[in-house]
XYZ file of C-alpha atoms in Angstrom:
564
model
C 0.731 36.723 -60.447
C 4.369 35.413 -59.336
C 6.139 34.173 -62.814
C 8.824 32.885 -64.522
C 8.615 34.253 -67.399
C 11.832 36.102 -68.401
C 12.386 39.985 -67.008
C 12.085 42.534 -69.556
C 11.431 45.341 -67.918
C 13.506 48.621 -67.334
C 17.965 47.679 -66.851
C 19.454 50.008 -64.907
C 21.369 50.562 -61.895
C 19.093 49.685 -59.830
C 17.713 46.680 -61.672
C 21.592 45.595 -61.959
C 22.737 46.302 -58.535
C 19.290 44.251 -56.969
C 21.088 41.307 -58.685
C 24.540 41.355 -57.776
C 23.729 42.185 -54.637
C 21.708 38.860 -53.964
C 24.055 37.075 -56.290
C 27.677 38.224 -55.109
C 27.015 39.975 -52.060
C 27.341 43.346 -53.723
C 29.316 45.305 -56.451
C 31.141 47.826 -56.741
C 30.169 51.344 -59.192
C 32.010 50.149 -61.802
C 31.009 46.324 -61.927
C 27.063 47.981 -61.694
C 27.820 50.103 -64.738
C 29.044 46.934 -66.724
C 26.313 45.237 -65.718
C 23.635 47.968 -67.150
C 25.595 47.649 -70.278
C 26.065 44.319 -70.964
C 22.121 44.038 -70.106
C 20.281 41.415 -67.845
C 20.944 38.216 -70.319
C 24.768 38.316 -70.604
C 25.001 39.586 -66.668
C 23.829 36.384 -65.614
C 25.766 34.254 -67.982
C 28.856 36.267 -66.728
C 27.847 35.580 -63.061
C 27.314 31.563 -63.865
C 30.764 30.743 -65.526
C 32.819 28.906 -63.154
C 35.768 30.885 -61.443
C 39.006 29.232 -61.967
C 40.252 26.946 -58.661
C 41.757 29.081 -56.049
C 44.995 28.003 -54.780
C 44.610 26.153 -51.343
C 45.186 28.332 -48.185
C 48.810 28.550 -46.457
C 50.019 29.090 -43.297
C 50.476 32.440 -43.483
C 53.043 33.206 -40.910
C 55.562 31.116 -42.670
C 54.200 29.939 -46.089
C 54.296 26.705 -45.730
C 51.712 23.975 -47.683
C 49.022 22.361 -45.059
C 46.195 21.018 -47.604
C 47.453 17.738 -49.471
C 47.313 17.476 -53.282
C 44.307 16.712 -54.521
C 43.472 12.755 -54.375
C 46.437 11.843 -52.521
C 45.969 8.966 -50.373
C 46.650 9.639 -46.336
C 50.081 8.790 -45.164
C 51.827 9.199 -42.376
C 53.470 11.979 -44.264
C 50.436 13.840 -44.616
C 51.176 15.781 -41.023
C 55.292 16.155 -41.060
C 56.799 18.282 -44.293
C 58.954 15.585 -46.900
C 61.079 17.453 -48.405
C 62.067 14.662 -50.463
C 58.534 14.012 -51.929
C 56.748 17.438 -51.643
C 53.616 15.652 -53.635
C 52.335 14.105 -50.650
C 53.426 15.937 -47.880
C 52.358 19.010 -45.889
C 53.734 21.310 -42.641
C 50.772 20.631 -41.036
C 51.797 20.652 -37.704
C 49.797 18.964 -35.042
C 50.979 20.840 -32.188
C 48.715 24.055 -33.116
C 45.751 22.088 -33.867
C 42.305 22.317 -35.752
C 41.502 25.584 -34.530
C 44.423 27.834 -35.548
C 44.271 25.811 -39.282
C 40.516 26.296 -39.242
C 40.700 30.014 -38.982
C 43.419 30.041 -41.702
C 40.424 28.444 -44.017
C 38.231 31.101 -42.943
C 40.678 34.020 -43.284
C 40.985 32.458 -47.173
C 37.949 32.042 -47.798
C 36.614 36.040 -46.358
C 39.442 36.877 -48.700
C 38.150 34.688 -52.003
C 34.813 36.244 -51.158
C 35.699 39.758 -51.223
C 38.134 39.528 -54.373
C 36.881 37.431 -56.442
C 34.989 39.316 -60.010
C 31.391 39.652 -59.935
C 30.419 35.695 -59.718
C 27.707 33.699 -58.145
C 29.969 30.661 -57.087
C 30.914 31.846 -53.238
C 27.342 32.713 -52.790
C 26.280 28.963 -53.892
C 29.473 27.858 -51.760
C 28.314 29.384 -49.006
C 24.481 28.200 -49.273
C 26.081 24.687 -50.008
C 27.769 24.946 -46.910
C 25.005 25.877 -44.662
C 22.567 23.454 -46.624
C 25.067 19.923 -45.751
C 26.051 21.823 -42.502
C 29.202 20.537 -40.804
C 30.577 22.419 -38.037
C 34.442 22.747 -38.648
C 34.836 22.799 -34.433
C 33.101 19.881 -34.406
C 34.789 18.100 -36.863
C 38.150 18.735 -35.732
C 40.342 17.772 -38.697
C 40.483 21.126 -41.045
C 42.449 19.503 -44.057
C 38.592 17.067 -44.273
C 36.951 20.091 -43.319
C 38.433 22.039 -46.175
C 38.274 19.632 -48.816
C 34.404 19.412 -48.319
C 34.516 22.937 -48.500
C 36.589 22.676 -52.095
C 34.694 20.165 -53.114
C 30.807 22.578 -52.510
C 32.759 25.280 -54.822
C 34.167 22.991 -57.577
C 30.786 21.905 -57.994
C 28.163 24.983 -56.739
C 26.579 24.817 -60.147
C 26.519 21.143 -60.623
C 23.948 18.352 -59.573
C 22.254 18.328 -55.939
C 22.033 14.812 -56.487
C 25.894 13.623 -56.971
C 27.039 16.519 -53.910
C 24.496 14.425 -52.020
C 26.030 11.318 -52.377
C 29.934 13.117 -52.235
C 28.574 13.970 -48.873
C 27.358 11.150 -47.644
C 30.873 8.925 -48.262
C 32.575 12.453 -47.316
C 35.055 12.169 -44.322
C 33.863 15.766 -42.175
C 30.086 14.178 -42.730
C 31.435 10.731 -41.183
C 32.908 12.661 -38.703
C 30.199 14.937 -37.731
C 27.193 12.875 -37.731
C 28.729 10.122 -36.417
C 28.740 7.626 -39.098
C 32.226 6.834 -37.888
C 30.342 4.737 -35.099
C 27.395 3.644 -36.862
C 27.983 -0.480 -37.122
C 25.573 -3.759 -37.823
C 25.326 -4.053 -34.196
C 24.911 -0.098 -33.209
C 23.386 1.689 -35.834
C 23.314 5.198 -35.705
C 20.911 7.101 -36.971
C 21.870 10.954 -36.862
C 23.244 10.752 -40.685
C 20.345 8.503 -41.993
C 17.925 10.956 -39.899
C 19.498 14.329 -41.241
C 19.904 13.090 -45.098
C 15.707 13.146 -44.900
C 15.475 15.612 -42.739
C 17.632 18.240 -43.835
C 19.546 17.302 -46.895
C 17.139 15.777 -49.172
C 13.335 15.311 -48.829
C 12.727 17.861 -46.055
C 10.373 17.268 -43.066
C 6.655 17.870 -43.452
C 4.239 18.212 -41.187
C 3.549 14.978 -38.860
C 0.841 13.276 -39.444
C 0.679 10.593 -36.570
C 3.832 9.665 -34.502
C 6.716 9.097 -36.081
C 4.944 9.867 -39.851
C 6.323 13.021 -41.165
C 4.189 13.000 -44.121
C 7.637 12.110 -46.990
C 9.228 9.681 -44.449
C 8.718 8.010 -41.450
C 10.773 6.641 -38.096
C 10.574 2.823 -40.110
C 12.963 4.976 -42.580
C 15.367 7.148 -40.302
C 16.123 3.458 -39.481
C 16.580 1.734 -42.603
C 18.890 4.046 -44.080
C 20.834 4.196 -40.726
C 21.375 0.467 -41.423
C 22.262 1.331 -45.406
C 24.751 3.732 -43.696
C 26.929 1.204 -41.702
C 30.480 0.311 -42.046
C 31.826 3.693 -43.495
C 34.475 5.844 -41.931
C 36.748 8.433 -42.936
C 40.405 7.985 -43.843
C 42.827 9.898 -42.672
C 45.138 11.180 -39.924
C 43.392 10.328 -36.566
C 45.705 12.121 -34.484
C 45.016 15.786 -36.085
C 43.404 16.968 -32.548
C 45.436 14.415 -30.622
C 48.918 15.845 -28.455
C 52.066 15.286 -30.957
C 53.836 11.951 -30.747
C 56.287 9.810 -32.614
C 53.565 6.918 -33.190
C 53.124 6.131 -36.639
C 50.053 7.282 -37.729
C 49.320 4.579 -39.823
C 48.497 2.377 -37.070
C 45.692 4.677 -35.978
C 44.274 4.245 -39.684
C 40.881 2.040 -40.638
C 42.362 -1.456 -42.092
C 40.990 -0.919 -45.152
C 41.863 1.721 -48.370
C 39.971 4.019 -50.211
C 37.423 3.270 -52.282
C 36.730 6.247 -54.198
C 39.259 7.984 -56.764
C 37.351 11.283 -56.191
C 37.088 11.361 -52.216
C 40.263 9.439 -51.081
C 38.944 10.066 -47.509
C 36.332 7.411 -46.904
C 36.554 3.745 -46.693
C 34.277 0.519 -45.933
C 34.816 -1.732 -43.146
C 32.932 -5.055 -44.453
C 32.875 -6.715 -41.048
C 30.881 -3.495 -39.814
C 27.993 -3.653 -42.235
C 24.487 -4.972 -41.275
C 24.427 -7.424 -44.878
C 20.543 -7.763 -44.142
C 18.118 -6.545 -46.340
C 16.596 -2.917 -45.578
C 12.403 -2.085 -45.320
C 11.167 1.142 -45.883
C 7.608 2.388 -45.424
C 4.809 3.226 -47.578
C 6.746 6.481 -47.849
C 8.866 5.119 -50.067
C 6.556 2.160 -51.893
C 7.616 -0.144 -49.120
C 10.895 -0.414 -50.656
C 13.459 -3.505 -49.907
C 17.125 -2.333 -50.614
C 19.188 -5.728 -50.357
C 21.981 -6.271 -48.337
C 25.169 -6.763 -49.557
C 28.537 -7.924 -48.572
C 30.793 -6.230 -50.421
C 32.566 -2.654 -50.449
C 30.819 -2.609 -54.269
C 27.676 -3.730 -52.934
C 27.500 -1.407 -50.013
C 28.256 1.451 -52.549
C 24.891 -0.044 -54.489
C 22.833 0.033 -51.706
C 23.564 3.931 -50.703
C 23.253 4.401 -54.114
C 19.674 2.822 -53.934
C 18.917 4.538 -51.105
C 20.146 8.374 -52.941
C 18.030 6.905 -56.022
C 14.367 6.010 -54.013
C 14.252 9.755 -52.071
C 15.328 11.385 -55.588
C 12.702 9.825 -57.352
C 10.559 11.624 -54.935
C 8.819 14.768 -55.905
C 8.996 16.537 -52.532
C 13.132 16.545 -52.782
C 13.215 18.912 -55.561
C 10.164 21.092 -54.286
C 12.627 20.628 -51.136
C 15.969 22.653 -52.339
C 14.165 24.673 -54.486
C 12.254 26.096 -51.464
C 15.736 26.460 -49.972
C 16.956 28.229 -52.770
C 14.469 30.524 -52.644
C 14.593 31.466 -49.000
C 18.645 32.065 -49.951
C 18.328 33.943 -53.050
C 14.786 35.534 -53.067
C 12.927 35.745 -49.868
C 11.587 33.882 -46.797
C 8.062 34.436 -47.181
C 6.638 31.987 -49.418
C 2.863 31.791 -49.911
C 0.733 29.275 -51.784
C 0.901 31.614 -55.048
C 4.573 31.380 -55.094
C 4.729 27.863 -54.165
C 2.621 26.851 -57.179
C 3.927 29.274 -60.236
C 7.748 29.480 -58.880
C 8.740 26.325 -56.435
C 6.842 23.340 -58.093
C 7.781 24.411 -61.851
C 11.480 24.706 -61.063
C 11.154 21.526 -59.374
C 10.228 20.078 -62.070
C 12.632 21.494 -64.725
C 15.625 20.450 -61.452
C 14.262 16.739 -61.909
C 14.066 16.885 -65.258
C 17.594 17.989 -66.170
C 19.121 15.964 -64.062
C 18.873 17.612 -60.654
C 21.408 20.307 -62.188
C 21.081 23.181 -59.881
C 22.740 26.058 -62.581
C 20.015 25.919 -65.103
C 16.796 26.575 -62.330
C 18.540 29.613 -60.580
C 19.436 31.473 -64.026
C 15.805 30.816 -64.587
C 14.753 32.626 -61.599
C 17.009 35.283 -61.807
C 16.326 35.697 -64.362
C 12.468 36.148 -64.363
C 9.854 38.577 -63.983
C 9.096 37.749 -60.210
C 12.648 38.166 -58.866
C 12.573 41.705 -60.300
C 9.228 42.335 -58.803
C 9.743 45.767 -56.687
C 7.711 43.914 -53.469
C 11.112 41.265 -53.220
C 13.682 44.473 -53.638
C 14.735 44.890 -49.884
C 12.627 41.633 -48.662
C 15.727 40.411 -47.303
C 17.382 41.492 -44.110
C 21.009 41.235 -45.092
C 23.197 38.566 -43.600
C 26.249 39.355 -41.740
C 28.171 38.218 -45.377
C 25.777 40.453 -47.342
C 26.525 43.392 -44.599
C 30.417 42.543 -44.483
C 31.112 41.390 -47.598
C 28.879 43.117 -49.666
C 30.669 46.547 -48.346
C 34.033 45.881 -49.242
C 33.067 44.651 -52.525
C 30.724 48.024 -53.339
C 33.703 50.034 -52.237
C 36.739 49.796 -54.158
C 40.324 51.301 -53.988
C 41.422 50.131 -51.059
C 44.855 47.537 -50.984
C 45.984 45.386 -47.508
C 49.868 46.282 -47.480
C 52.309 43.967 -49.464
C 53.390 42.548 -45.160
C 51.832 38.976 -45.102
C 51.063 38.797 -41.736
C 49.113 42.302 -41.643
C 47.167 40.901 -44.668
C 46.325 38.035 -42.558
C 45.042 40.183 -39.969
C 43.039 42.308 -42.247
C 40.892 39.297 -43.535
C 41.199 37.490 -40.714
C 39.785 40.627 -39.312
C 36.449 39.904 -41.952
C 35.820 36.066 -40.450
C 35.660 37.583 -36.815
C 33.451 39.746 -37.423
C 31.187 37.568 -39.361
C 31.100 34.812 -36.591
C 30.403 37.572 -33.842
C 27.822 38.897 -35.792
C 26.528 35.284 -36.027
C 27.671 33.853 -38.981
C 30.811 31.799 -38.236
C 32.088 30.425 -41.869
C 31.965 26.727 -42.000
C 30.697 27.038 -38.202
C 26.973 27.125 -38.064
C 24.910 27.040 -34.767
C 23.711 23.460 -35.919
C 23.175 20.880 -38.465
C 20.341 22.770 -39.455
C 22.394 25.689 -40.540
C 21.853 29.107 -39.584
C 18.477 30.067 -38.377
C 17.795 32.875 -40.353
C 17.152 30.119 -43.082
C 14.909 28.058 -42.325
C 13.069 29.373 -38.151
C 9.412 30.541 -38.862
C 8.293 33.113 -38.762
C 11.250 35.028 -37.733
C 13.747 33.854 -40.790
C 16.309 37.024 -42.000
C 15.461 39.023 -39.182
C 17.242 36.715 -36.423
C 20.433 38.468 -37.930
C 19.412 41.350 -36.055
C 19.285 41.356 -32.722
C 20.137 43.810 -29.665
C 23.758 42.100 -30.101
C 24.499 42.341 -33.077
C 23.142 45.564 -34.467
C 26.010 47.614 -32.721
C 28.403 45.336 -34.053
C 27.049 45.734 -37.724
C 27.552 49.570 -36.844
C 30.490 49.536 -35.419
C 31.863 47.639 -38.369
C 30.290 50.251 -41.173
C 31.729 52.958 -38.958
C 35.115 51.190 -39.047
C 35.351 51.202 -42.833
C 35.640 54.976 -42.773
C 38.704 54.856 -39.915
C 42.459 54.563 -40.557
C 43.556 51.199 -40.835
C 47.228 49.929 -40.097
C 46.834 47.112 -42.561
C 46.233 49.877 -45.302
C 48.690 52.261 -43.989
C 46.815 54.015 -42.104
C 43.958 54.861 -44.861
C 40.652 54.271 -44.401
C 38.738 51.193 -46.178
C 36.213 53.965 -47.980
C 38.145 56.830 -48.998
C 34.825 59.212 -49.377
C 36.001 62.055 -51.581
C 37.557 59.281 -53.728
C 34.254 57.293 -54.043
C 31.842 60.344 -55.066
C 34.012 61.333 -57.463
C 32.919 58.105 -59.372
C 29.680 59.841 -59.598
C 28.297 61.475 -62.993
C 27.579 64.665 -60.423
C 28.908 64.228 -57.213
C 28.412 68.649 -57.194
C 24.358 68.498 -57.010
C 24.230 66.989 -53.235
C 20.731 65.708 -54.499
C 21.845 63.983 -57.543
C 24.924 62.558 -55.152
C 22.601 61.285 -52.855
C 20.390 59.532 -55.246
C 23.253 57.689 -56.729
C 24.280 56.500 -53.527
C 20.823 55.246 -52.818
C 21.525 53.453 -56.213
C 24.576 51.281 -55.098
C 24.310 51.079 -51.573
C 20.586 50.292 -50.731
C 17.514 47.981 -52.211
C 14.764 50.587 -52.024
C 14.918 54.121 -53.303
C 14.443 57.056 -50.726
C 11.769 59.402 -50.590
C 12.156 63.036 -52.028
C 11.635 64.310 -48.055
C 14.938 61.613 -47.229
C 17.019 63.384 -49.537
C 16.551 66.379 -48.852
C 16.923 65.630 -45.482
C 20.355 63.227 -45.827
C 21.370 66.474 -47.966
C 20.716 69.353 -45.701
C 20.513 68.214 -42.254
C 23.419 65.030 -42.134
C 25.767 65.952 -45.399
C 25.536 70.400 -44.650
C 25.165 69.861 -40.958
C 21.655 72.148 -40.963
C 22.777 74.175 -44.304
C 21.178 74.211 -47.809
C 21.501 71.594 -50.153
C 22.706 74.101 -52.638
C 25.868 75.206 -50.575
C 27.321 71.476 -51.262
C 27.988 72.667 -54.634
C 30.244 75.642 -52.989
C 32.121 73.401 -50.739
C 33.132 70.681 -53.962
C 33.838 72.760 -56.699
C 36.263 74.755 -54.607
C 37.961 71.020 -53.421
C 37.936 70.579 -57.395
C 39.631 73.641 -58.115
C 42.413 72.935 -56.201
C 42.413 69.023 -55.262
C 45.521 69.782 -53.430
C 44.587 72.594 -50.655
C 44.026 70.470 -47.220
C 41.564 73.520 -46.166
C 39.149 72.605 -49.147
C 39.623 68.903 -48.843
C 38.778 68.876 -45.102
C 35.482 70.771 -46.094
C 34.264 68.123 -47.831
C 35.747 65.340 -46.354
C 34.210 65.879 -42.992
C 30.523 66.522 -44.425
C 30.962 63.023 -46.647
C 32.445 61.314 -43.970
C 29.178 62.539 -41.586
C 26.421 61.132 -44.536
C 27.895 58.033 -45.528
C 28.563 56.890 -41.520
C 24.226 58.424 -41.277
C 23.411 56.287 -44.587
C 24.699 52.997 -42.869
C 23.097 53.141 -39.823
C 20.015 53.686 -41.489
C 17.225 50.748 -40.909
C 17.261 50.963 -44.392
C 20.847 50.112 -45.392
C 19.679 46.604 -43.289
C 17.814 45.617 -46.146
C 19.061 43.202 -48.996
């Protein structure tokens, strides 16, 4: 029986490493160790405290500030550098566009992800990010791309509810759904559609047309209606061609209305002021118009209120959740002792999202040994997760070949499918949420030699390191209580590196036919102690070198090291 009653079974590596690898994207030997000995309880209180606020990306070839301050209102400052009020300017320049700042954001963010300590908060960014999708080359206009982006990781642990309504006023959303054209006269529907759809309530099954069992058509409507006269605030020419015209002029005639998200304002003349019907869905519901900024604000608020106060919105992200943190396949069992009771406790606190996932991270069914390697790891948990696990390597001091190391990272996430901030759709990535297929759309005829010819990179010279390798081999086994017993070696790789434990015939076999080349297990000992006697001899480092180098390129090709 699937519950949620608090783990206390065995704590050790491999218990420690199953959760920071779905938690962080992986760990390294070290950060596993601490784990086992801090135990279960204060591992995930460590991984829930908030990281402190990363400083905003630069342009890294010359330094220079892009990203206004925080809650600074648009000027036409905001895209020419001030150097006589540095507060509320930037060197964002125009001429380059959204695409080259874009891929700065991604470079930082590959960077944030692979640095930061052991710490659920990118993981909940990035679920955040794929959950209110926005396509950053879509968009066009990375400072509002960014800032949602900030915003999802100042508050990952916080309330679904309140990042719900953020997004919904939130200049990238206004952008990308459209709601910059959504008017009394035209509504448009795509946000009002999505925020059921996708964001909120979820879509059930239909049960006559245009009845999708927790809304209906009558309500993709409504809200559209609720929706109109918002658009964001801010530089309109960021993807036009540089000009002298002041900027200003391209600007709604209207000011922000919210201290928090100075990118969003109302247009009253664009509002429909007439009162909104919803269906039986929603209790027939009549939100009344208004004709005010304040009064529009109260009606979206109405609106976020009536679909919270249903119960299929928190059975909704909870399911969600799970599929991120747990696994896709989610039968009636687990639907009724692990989805509806943390669905409950989300209403009940307040729709605070930190409180239901240390709960089920905390509980006996996410260390069940049937959800260890359920998962078929995303191109973050693949990428990510192996230059967190292996540690010692340092990008040179050169700015520009640090860029290109991490900038290195976000390409080969997005051709492996997962483009930061650049999913395939509003939906988000498929993987997520496309029955029956879910996790294993990562892996696909295209990307599987790109997943190996990354892993196969990591143990190649690499000019942004100086020519060392990412995974220094003979420095990583040494980390090992035995690296001499190849068996012992092996099994402790197993350990860190995968989510299920390898047969007694795959060891043997990773230690006699890939790590001695067709030799006996035994004659690893030989080869290391002699490297040990004499660290500095080239003749007995090459002779175990080569042989590591061999198992750990075998080890992550293996279907196995696919698994999450």
């Amino acid at each position: 029986m699937a519950s949620l009653a608090p783990y206390t079974g065995p704590w050790t590596r491999r218990e420690a490493a199953h959760l920071l690898r779905r938690v962080t994207f992986g760990a390294s030997i070290a950060e596993i160790d601490a784990a086992v000995k801090a135990g279960l309880g204060n591992t995930v209180k460590s991984v829930f405290t908030p990281l402190p606020t990363p400083k905003p990306p630069v342009n890294t070839a010359d330094g220079s500030k892009w990203i206004p301050d925080a809650g600074k209102v648009w000027t036409s400052t905001a895209v020419s550098a001030d150097p006589n009020d540095p507060s509320t300017s930037t060197a964002y320049d125009i001429r380059k566009g959204p695409g080259f700042y874009n891929g700065i954001t991604k470079t930082w963010w590959s960077q944030l992800m692979i640095l930061n300590p052991p710490s659920i908060q990118e993981k909940l960014t990035l679920f955040w990010s794929n959950h209110f999708a926005t396509e950053m080359s879509v968009v066009q206009h990375s400072i509002l791309s960014f800032e949602l982006l900030a915003y999802f990781r100042a508050n990952a642990f916080g309330s679904f509810k309140v990042l719900a309504r953020r997004v919904t006023f939130d200049g990238a959303m206004l952008r990308y759904l459209n709601g910059n054209v959504n008017t009394k006269g035209s509504p448009n529907e795509n946000y009002g559609r999505e925020l059921q759809e996708l964001f909120t309530i979820g879509k059930g099954p239909e049960i006559s047309q245009g009845d999708y069992t927790t809304y209906t058509e009558q309500d993709v409507r409504a809200a559209a209606r609720v929706l109109t006269g918002w658009r964001e605030f801010g530089p309109r020419d960021l993807v036009q061609t540089a000009n002298d015209q002041d900027l200003r002029d391209n600007q709604p005639k209207a000011a922000p209305v919210f201290p928090d998200n100075p990118n969003a304002v109302f247009v009253v003349n664009q509002h429909d002021t007439g009162d909104k019907q919803f269906s039986q869905r929603y209790g027939n519901r009549v939100i009344k118009g208004r004709n005010t900024v304040q009064g529009a604000i109260a009606e979206v608020d109405e609106l976020l209120d009536m679909i919270f106060e249903q119960n299929a919105t928190s059975e909704y992200l909870v399911l969600r959740l799970y599929r991120w943190f747990v696994n896709s396949d989610v039968s009636d069992e687990v639907r009724n002792d692990i989805i509806k009771p943390l669905a409950n406790q989300l209403r009940n606190n307040g729709y605070i999202v930190g409180p239901i996932l240390q709960t089920l991270l905390s509980s006996e069914h996410f260390f069940d040994a049937a959800l260890r390697g359920c998962q078929l790891r995303s191109p973050a948990d693949m990428v990510i997760g192996l230059m967190r696990t292996v540690p010692g390597w340092k990008p040179l001091v050169d700015p520009a070949l640090e860029s290109r190391f991490y900038g290195g990272i976000a390409t080969s996430l997005a051709a492996q499918q997962m483009d930061l901030n650049d999913p395939a759709s509003v939906a988000g990535w498929e993987a997520y949420y496309q029955s029956p297929d879910f996790y294993r759309m990562w892996l696909t005829t295209a990307t599987l030699p790109l997943r190996n010819g990354y892993t196969d990179a990591v143990l190649v010279n690499n000019n942004a390191l100086g020519r060392k390798p990412v995974l220094d081999t003979v420095a990583f086994v040494k980390q090992l209580s035995n690296p001499s017993d190849s068996l012992d070696m092996i099994a402790q790789l197993n350990e860190i590196f995968f989510a299920v434990p390898f047969t007694e015939s795959t060891t043997m076999m990773l230690a006699e036919e890939v790590l001695m080349n067709g030799g006996r297990y035994y004659e690893w000992a030989t080869l290391w102690n002699a490297h040990i006697a004499d660290p500095t001899k080239n003749s007995a480092f090459n002779a175990v070198r080569t042989p590591l180098d061999r198992l750990f390129k075998y080890l992550f090709r293996m279907a196995e090291f696919q698994l999450g």
